Short mmCIF file of C-alpha atoms and ligand atoms in Angstrom, two decimals:
data_model
loop_
_atom_site.label_atom_id
_atom_site.label_comp_id
_atom_site.label_asym_id
_atom_site.label_seq_id
_atom_site.Cartn_x
_atom_site.Cartn_y
_atom_site.Cartn_z
CA MET A 1280 159.85 -92.99 -103.13
CA SER A 1281 158.52 -92.13 -106.54
CA VAL A 1282 155.50 -90.04 -107.18
CA SER A 1283 153.12 -91.00 -110.00
CA VAL A 1284 150.12 -89.23 -111.44
CA SER A 1285 147.07 -90.81 -109.84
CA PRO A 1286 143.41 -90.07 -109.34
CA THR A 1287 142.62 -87.25 -106.88
CA THR A 1288 143.92 -87.41 -103.36
CA ALA A 1289 142.28 -85.36 -100.59
CA THR A 1290 145.57 -83.64 -99.63
CA ALA A 1291 148.70 -83.60 -101.49
CA ARG A 1292 152.00 -84.76 -100.16
CA LEU A 1293 154.25 -81.92 -99.31
CA LEU A 1294 157.57 -81.37 -100.95
CA PRO A 1295 159.64 -79.23 -98.67
CA GLY A 1296 162.80 -77.48 -99.75
CA LYS A 1297 164.64 -77.58 -96.48
CA PRO A 1298 165.89 -81.14 -96.39
CA VAL A 1299 166.98 -80.74 -100.02
CA ALA A 1300 168.91 -77.55 -99.09
CA GLU A 1301 170.52 -79.32 -96.07
CA LYS A 1302 171.69 -82.17 -98.19
CA ILE A 1303 173.29 -79.78 -100.77
CA LEU A 1304 174.81 -77.64 -98.06
CA THR A 1305 176.44 -80.65 -96.30
CA GLU A 1306 178.02 -81.54 -99.58
CA VAL A 1307 179.19 -77.96 -100.01
CA ALA A 1308 180.63 -77.90 -96.57
CA GLU A 1309 182.62 -81.03 -97.30
CA GLN A 1310 183.93 -79.54 -100.64
CA VAL A 1311 184.94 -76.38 -98.84
CA ALA A 1312 186.82 -78.33 -96.16
CA ALA A 1313 188.57 -80.20 -98.88
CA LEU A 1314 189.66 -77.02 -100.58
CA ARG A 1315 190.80 -75.59 -97.21
CA ALA A 1316 192.80 -78.76 -96.49
CA ALA A 1317 194.50 -78.12 -99.82
CA GLY A 1318 195.37 -74.64 -98.84
CA VAL A 1319 192.53 -72.72 -100.63
CA THR A 1320 189.98 -70.67 -98.80
CA PRO A 1321 186.95 -70.36 -101.08
CA ALA A 1322 185.67 -66.80 -100.99
CA LEU A 1323 182.23 -65.54 -101.86
CA ALA A 1324 182.16 -61.80 -101.98
CA THR A 1325 178.93 -59.86 -101.36
CA VAL A 1326 177.89 -56.44 -102.65
CA LEU A 1327 175.10 -54.39 -101.18
CA VAL A 1328 174.04 -51.05 -102.54
CA GLY A 1329 171.86 -48.65 -100.47
CA ASP A 1330 170.26 -49.14 -97.09
CA ASP A 1331 167.16 -51.22 -97.80
CA ASP A 1332 166.47 -53.22 -94.57
CA ALA A 1333 165.21 -56.36 -96.21
CA SER A 1334 168.31 -56.51 -98.61
CA ALA A 1335 170.64 -55.84 -95.69
CA GLY A 1336 169.06 -58.62 -93.81
CA TYR A 1337 169.36 -61.01 -96.75
CA ILE A 1338 173.03 -60.22 -97.11
CA ARG A 1339 173.64 -60.80 -93.39
CA ILE A 1340 171.89 -64.19 -93.57
CA LYS A 1341 174.04 -65.28 -96.57
CA GLN A 1342 177.15 -63.96 -94.97
CA ARG A 1343 176.50 -65.91 -91.81
CA GLN A 1344 175.69 -69.06 -93.79
CA ALA A 1345 178.84 -68.50 -95.77
CA ALA A 1346 180.94 -68.31 -92.65
CA GLU A 1347 179.26 -71.47 -91.20
CA LEU A 1348 180.20 -73.43 -94.38
CA GLY A 1349 183.82 -72.22 -94.29
CA PHE A 1350 183.84 -69.58 -96.92
CA ALA A 1351 185.57 -66.30 -96.61
CA SER A 1352 183.07 -63.46 -97.43
CA PRO A 1353 184.65 -60.14 -98.17
CA HIS A 1354 181.81 -57.47 -98.28
CA VAL A 1355 181.39 -54.12 -99.93
CA HIS A 1356 178.51 -51.83 -98.97
CA LEU A 1357 178.04 -48.93 -101.34
CA PRO A 1358 175.83 -45.96 -100.44
CA ALA A 1359 172.41 -45.59 -102.17
CA SER A 1360 173.92 -42.59 -104.08
CA ALA A 1361 176.57 -44.94 -105.73
CA SER A 1362 176.85 -44.55 -109.50
CA GLN A 1363 176.87 -47.24 -112.02
CA GLN A 1364 180.58 -46.74 -112.43
CA ASP A 1365 181.04 -47.18 -108.66
CA LEU A 1366 179.44 -50.49 -108.88
CA HIS A 1367 181.27 -51.57 -111.90
CA ARG A 1368 184.59 -50.62 -110.13
CA VAL A 1369 183.77 -52.91 -107.23
CA LEU A 1370 182.96 -55.75 -109.49
CA ALA A 1371 186.07 -55.10 -111.60
CA ASP A 1372 188.10 -55.22 -108.46
CA PHE A 1373 186.58 -58.60 -107.43
CA ASN A 1374 187.23 -59.89 -110.96
CA ALA A 1375 190.83 -58.99 -110.83
CA ASP A 1376 191.24 -60.71 -107.31
CA ALA A 1377 192.27 -64.36 -107.66
CA GLY A 1378 191.40 -64.90 -104.01
CA VAL A 1379 187.60 -64.16 -104.73
CA HIS A 1380 185.94 -67.10 -106.37
CA GLY A 1381 182.36 -65.96 -106.44
CA VAL A 1382 180.51 -62.60 -106.24
CA LEU A 1383 176.97 -61.93 -105.27
CA VAL A 1384 175.20 -58.52 -105.89
CA GLN A 1385 172.20 -58.34 -103.75
CA HIS A 1386 169.19 -57.31 -105.75
CA PRO A 1387 167.11 -55.31 -106.12
CA ILE A 1388 169.61 -52.47 -106.37
CA PRO A 1389 168.48 -48.86 -106.28
CA GLY A 1390 166.31 -47.77 -109.24
CA HIS A 1391 168.87 -45.36 -110.83
CA LEU A 1392 171.29 -48.39 -111.36
CA ASP A 1393 171.09 -51.07 -114.15
CA TYR A 1394 171.48 -54.55 -112.74
CA ASP A 1395 171.89 -56.16 -116.13
CA ARG A 1396 174.69 -53.72 -117.16
CA ALA A 1397 176.52 -54.49 -113.88
CA LEU A 1398 176.06 -58.25 -114.38
CA ASP A 1399 177.78 -57.84 -117.75
CA VAL A 1400 180.83 -56.51 -116.10
CA LEU A 1401 181.20 -59.50 -113.74
CA ASP A 1402 183.42 -62.34 -114.67
CA PRO A 1403 180.98 -65.03 -115.80
CA ASP A 1404 183.06 -67.67 -113.87
CA LYS A 1405 182.31 -65.72 -110.59
CA ASP A 1406 178.66 -65.25 -111.27
CA VAL A 1407 177.10 -67.29 -108.38
CA ASP A 1408 173.57 -66.37 -109.39
CA GLY A 1409 174.21 -68.15 -112.78
CA MET A 1410 172.42 -65.37 -114.51
CA HIS A 1411 175.21 -63.77 -116.60
CA PRO A 1412 174.38 -63.94 -120.40
CA VAL A 1413 177.51 -66.21 -120.80
CA ASN A 1414 176.18 -68.63 -118.35
CA MET A 1415 172.75 -68.53 -119.96
CA GLY A 1416 174.53 -69.48 -123.18
CA ARG A 1417 176.40 -72.19 -121.48
CA LEU A 1418 173.11 -73.54 -120.30
CA ALA A 1419 171.53 -73.35 -123.73
CA LEU A 1420 174.49 -75.29 -125.11
CA GLY A 1421 174.76 -77.71 -122.18
CA LEU A 1422 178.14 -76.56 -121.29
CA PRO A 1423 179.47 -76.52 -117.70
CA GLY A 1424 179.21 -73.39 -115.66
CA PRO A 1425 177.13 -71.84 -112.82
CA LEU A 1426 173.41 -72.69 -113.16
CA PRO A 1427 170.70 -70.32 -112.39
CA CYS A 1428 169.89 -71.00 -108.77
CA THR A 1429 166.04 -71.26 -108.65
CA PRO A 1430 165.84 -73.50 -111.67
CA ALA A 1431 168.71 -75.67 -110.46
CA GLY A 1432 167.07 -75.85 -107.02
CA ILE A 1433 163.86 -77.03 -108.51
CA GLU A 1434 165.50 -79.83 -110.40
CA ALA A 1435 167.27 -80.89 -107.19
CA LEU A 1436 163.87 -80.68 -105.25
CA LEU A 1437 162.08 -82.92 -107.61
CA ALA A 1438 164.94 -85.41 -107.74
CA TYR A 1439 165.34 -85.48 -103.93
CA HIS A 1440 161.61 -86.16 -103.44
CA GLY A 1441 161.58 -88.96 -106.06
CA VAL A 1442 159.53 -87.10 -108.68
CA PRO A 1443 160.84 -88.26 -112.01
CA VAL A 1444 160.52 -85.90 -114.86
CA SER A 1445 162.43 -87.84 -117.53
CA GLY A 1446 159.95 -88.59 -120.34
CA ARG A 1447 157.15 -86.82 -118.46
CA GLU A 1448 155.07 -83.74 -119.45
CA VAL A 1449 156.27 -80.76 -117.57
CA VAL A 1450 154.45 -77.51 -118.09
CA ILE A 1451 156.02 -74.20 -116.96
CA LEU A 1452 153.72 -71.21 -116.53
CA GLY A 1453 156.06 -68.14 -117.26
CA ARG A 1454 159.01 -67.60 -119.53
CA GLY A 1455 160.91 -65.11 -117.37
CA ALA A 1456 164.67 -64.89 -117.49
CA THR A 1457 165.04 -65.88 -113.74
CA LEU A 1458 162.87 -68.88 -113.73
CA GLY A 1459 160.69 -70.20 -116.46
CA ARG A 1460 163.12 -69.91 -119.47
CA PRO A 1461 166.29 -71.31 -117.75
CA LEU A 1462 164.21 -74.02 -116.06
CA ALA A 1463 162.78 -75.11 -119.50
CA MET A 1464 166.31 -75.26 -120.81
CA LEU A 1465 167.52 -77.26 -117.76
CA LEU A 1466 164.75 -79.88 -117.61
CA ALA A 1467 164.93 -80.47 -121.45
CA GLN A 1468 168.59 -81.49 -121.09
CA LYS A 1469 169.56 -85.07 -121.74
CA ARG A 1470 170.32 -86.19 -118.13
CA PRO A 1471 168.57 -88.73 -115.87
CA THR A 1472 167.10 -85.93 -113.55
CA ALA A 1473 165.87 -83.95 -116.52
CA ASN A 1474 165.00 -85.28 -119.95
CA ALA A 1475 161.37 -84.03 -119.86
CA ALA A 1476 158.92 -83.11 -122.44
CA VAL A 1477 158.78 -79.39 -121.55
CA THR A 1478 156.03 -76.86 -122.61
CA VAL A 1479 156.21 -73.25 -121.66
CA VAL A 1480 153.12 -71.09 -121.55
CA HIS A 1481 152.77 -67.36 -120.96
CA THR A 1482 150.49 -64.39 -121.70
CA GLY A 1483 150.75 -65.18 -125.41
CA VAL A 1484 148.98 -68.50 -124.88
CA ALA A 1485 145.39 -67.33 -124.02
CA ASP A 1486 144.11 -70.83 -123.16
CA TRP A 1487 147.21 -71.77 -121.04
CA PRO A 1488 144.99 -73.92 -118.66
CA ARG A 1489 144.62 -76.42 -121.58
CA TYR A 1490 148.28 -77.15 -121.18
CA THR A 1491 148.64 -76.89 -117.41
CA ARG A 1492 145.62 -79.41 -117.07
CA ARG A 1493 147.56 -82.12 -118.85
CA ALA A 1494 150.84 -81.56 -116.96
CA GLU A 1495 152.30 -84.29 -114.91
CA VAL A 1496 154.58 -81.77 -113.37
CA LEU A 1497 153.41 -78.19 -113.24
CA VAL A 1498 155.65 -75.35 -112.27
CA ALA A 1499 154.25 -71.95 -111.60
CA ALA A 1500 156.77 -69.18 -112.51
CA ALA A 1501 154.53 -66.17 -113.23
CA GLY A 1502 154.69 -64.04 -110.16
CA VAL A 1503 150.92 -63.48 -110.24
CA PRO A 1504 149.36 -64.38 -106.79
CA GLY A 1505 146.85 -67.12 -106.90
CA ILE A 1506 146.98 -67.53 -110.73
CA VAL A 1507 147.18 -71.34 -110.50
CA ARG A 1508 143.87 -72.72 -109.18
CA PRO A 1509 142.62 -76.33 -108.76
CA GLU A 1510 140.82 -76.18 -112.07
CA HIS A 1511 144.20 -75.72 -113.80
CA VAL A 1512 145.81 -78.82 -112.21
CA ARG A 1513 145.58 -82.39 -113.44
CA PRO A 1514 144.34 -84.57 -110.62
CA GLY A 1515 147.31 -86.18 -108.94
CA ALA A 1516 149.96 -83.98 -110.51
CA VAL A 1517 153.02 -82.54 -108.99
CA VAL A 1518 152.79 -78.81 -108.46
CA VAL A 1519 155.80 -76.71 -107.84
CA GLY A 1520 155.33 -73.09 -106.73
CA GLY A 1521 158.24 -70.93 -108.05
CA GLY A 1522 156.46 -67.67 -108.64
CA VAL A 1523 155.91 -65.33 -105.67
CA ARG A 1524 155.23 -61.64 -105.20
CA TYR A 1525 155.98 -59.70 -101.97
CA GLU A 1526 153.72 -57.01 -100.59
CA GLY A 1527 155.89 -55.70 -97.98
CA ARG A 1528 156.91 -58.77 -95.95
CA ARG A 1529 153.74 -60.63 -97.10
CA LEU A 1530 154.54 -63.47 -99.47
CA LEU A 1531 151.90 -64.00 -102.07
CA PRO A 1532 152.44 -67.35 -104.08
CA ASP A 1533 151.24 -68.06 -107.63
CA VAL A 1534 149.76 -71.36 -106.42
CA ASP A 1535 146.49 -71.11 -104.55
CA GLU A 1536 146.48 -73.29 -101.44
CA SER A 1537 143.43 -75.13 -102.58
CA CYS A 1538 145.45 -76.82 -105.29
CA ALA A 1539 146.68 -79.22 -102.59
CA GLU A 1540 143.07 -80.79 -102.79
CA VAL A 1541 143.79 -81.80 -106.37
CA ALA A 1542 147.56 -82.26 -106.71
CA GLY A 1543 149.30 -85.51 -105.71
CA ALA A 1544 152.29 -83.61 -104.40
CA ILE A 1545 152.85 -79.90 -103.93
CA THR A 1546 155.62 -77.62 -102.52
CA PRO A 1547 154.67 -75.83 -99.36
CA ARG A 1548 153.53 -72.22 -99.38
CA VAL A 1549 156.68 -71.23 -97.49
CA GLY A 1550 160.02 -73.32 -97.51
CA GLY A 1551 159.54 -74.91 -100.82
CA VAL A 1552 161.70 -73.52 -103.69
CA GLY A 1553 163.28 -70.72 -101.48
CA PRO A 1554 165.80 -72.78 -99.48
CA THR A 1555 166.83 -74.72 -102.55
CA THR A 1556 167.58 -71.40 -104.36
CA VAL A 1557 169.89 -70.29 -101.55
CA ALA A 1558 171.68 -73.67 -101.37
CA MET A 1559 172.31 -73.50 -105.04
CA LEU A 1560 174.16 -70.11 -104.57
CA PHE A 1561 176.71 -71.81 -102.32
CA ARG A 1562 176.93 -74.77 -104.60
CA ASN A 1563 177.85 -72.32 -107.41
CA ALA A 1564 180.31 -70.58 -105.19
CA VAL A 1565 182.17 -73.77 -104.16
CA ARG A 1566 182.26 -75.05 -107.72
CA ALA A 1567 183.73 -71.69 -108.82
CA ALA A 1568 186.52 -72.04 -106.22
CA GLN A 1569 187.10 -75.70 -107.37
CA ARG A 1570 187.21 -74.63 -111.08
CA ALA A 1571 189.68 -71.80 -110.18
CA VAL A 1572 192.11 -74.29 -108.70
CA GLY A 1573 191.72 -76.78 -111.43
CA GLN A 1574 189.44 -79.20 -109.54
CA GLY A 1575 186.31 -78.57 -111.44
N1 LIG B 2123 161.16 -68.61 -104.92
C1 LIG B 2123 162.30 -68.12 -105.26
O1 LIG B 2123 163.29 -68.33 -104.67
C2 LIG B 2123 162.38 -67.28 -106.50
C3 LIG B 2123 163.59 -67.01 -107.05
C4 LIG B 2123 163.57 -66.22 -108.24
C5 LIG B 2123 162.32 -65.81 -108.82
N2 LIG B 2123 161.12 -66.14 -108.14
C6 LIG B 2123 159.95 -65.70 -108.73
O2 LIG B 2123 159.63 -66.34 -109.92
C7 LIG B 2123 158.70 -65.58 -110.63
C8 LIG B 2123 159.19 -65.43 -112.08
O3 LIG B 2123 160.31 -64.59 -112.21
P1 LIG B 2123 160.93 -64.35 -113.60
O4 LIG B 2123 161.85 -63.14 -113.43
O5 LIG B 2123 161.45 -65.57 -114.16
O6 LIG B 2123 159.76 -63.95 -114.53
P2 LIG B 2123 159.08 -62.45 -115.01
O7 LIG B 2123 160.15 -61.90 -115.85
O8 LIG B 2123 158.60 -61.86 -113.84
O9 LIG B 2123 157.96 -63.13 -115.99
C9 LIG B 2123 156.83 -63.71 -115.66
C10 LIG B 2123 156.34 -64.69 -116.67
O10 LIG B 2123 155.04 -65.04 -116.29
C11 LIG B 2123 154.14 -64.87 -117.37
N3 LIG B 2123 152.82 -64.34 -116.92
C12 LIG B 2123 152.60 -63.35 -116.16
N4 LIG B 2123 151.28 -63.18 -115.98
C13 LIG B 2123 150.65 -64.22 -116.71
C14 LIG B 2123 149.31 -64.49 -116.98
N5 LIG B 2123 148.33 -63.85 -116.45
N6 LIG B 2123 149.13 -65.49 -117.82
C15 LIG B 2123 150.13 -66.24 -118.26
N7 LIG B 2123 151.43 -65.92 -118.10
C16 LIG B 2123 151.66 -64.95 -117.25
C17 LIG B 2123 154.78 -63.81 -118.21
O11 LIG B 2123 154.40 -63.92 -119.62
P3 LIG B 2123 154.92 -62.93 -120.71
O12 LIG B 2123 156.26 -63.39 -121.00
O13 LIG B 2123 154.02 -63.21 -121.87
O14 LIG B 2123 154.78 -61.53 -120.15
C18 LIG B 2123 156.24 -63.98 -118.02
O15 LIG B 2123 156.68 -64.93 -118.95
C19 LIG B 2123 158.64 -64.26 -109.94
O16 LIG B 2123 157.42 -64.30 -109.18
C20 LIG B 2123 159.85 -64.28 -108.99
O17 LIG B 2123 159.59 -63.59 -107.73
C21 LIG B 2123 161.26 -66.90 -107.04
#
């Protein structure tokens, strides 16, 4: 079903991420099974630094999911006192191991370590987050490679729910490296599920509501709780909540819940962009394995 911009509806249609993620993960499981049948066990390595409970929990969930999908998942746990060199050594070992196809470093990492420097050490072809500078360059040039997970998940979510962006005005609030900037590059590409007229607004655009109010699709990517309010939304528009801030375990989204009274369709407060982000991680991992054996 396609969603068009129409006059105000009382409550927006929800655009959940879970069915999108399930569809992607079903495809991933089939691709993993095909690789295993050909004698290749795709391996997604995970690296945890320190003893943060939440990070350890996220890694456990991803490892469990990796196992369910048929991946091998070698794991290294470094102590909180690990040095930058220790982390680089682990990544260099995984780079050199032809049996490891993807590597995930759980972030945040302890404050004395530099995540970006570590990312530079990782083989770009094993970067399942799609955040390595080489992969950002590939995205900018439209070359194949791992895509940043959250932007790729948003494109998949819109396509799954029949929200066309081709030829339409998409406004992204935020130009951060994780979300706003790569999403702008992705949705402006010449492909059927992209091809949008993309505008990016940020703190340098004082009157950013002028742009968001005309958006047919509005993506919040600022990380400022409640920054998007109904008066910033064009009636009937599609609103995607990407930006969130965590206060402890409390999730504070960019999009105020009252936007559902103005929007035509909207991602739910919980279970919107998050599940599709995780699914894209596994899609990047299986594609890395396919490429490594000449299937990609
Ligand atoms: N749901 C998920 O799975 C998921 C995954 C990844 C990231 N995220 C979330 O996505 C958000 C963005 O992350 P990021 O790393 O890409 O971005 P970021 O580096 O945190 O940058 C935030 C962007 O928002 C803009 N901004 C902040 N306050 C603003 C304001 N008051 N008015 C206008 N613009 C404002 C900033 O403008 P300037 O550039 O001018 O400073 C910047 O471009 C974060 O909340 C993050 O938690 C969610």
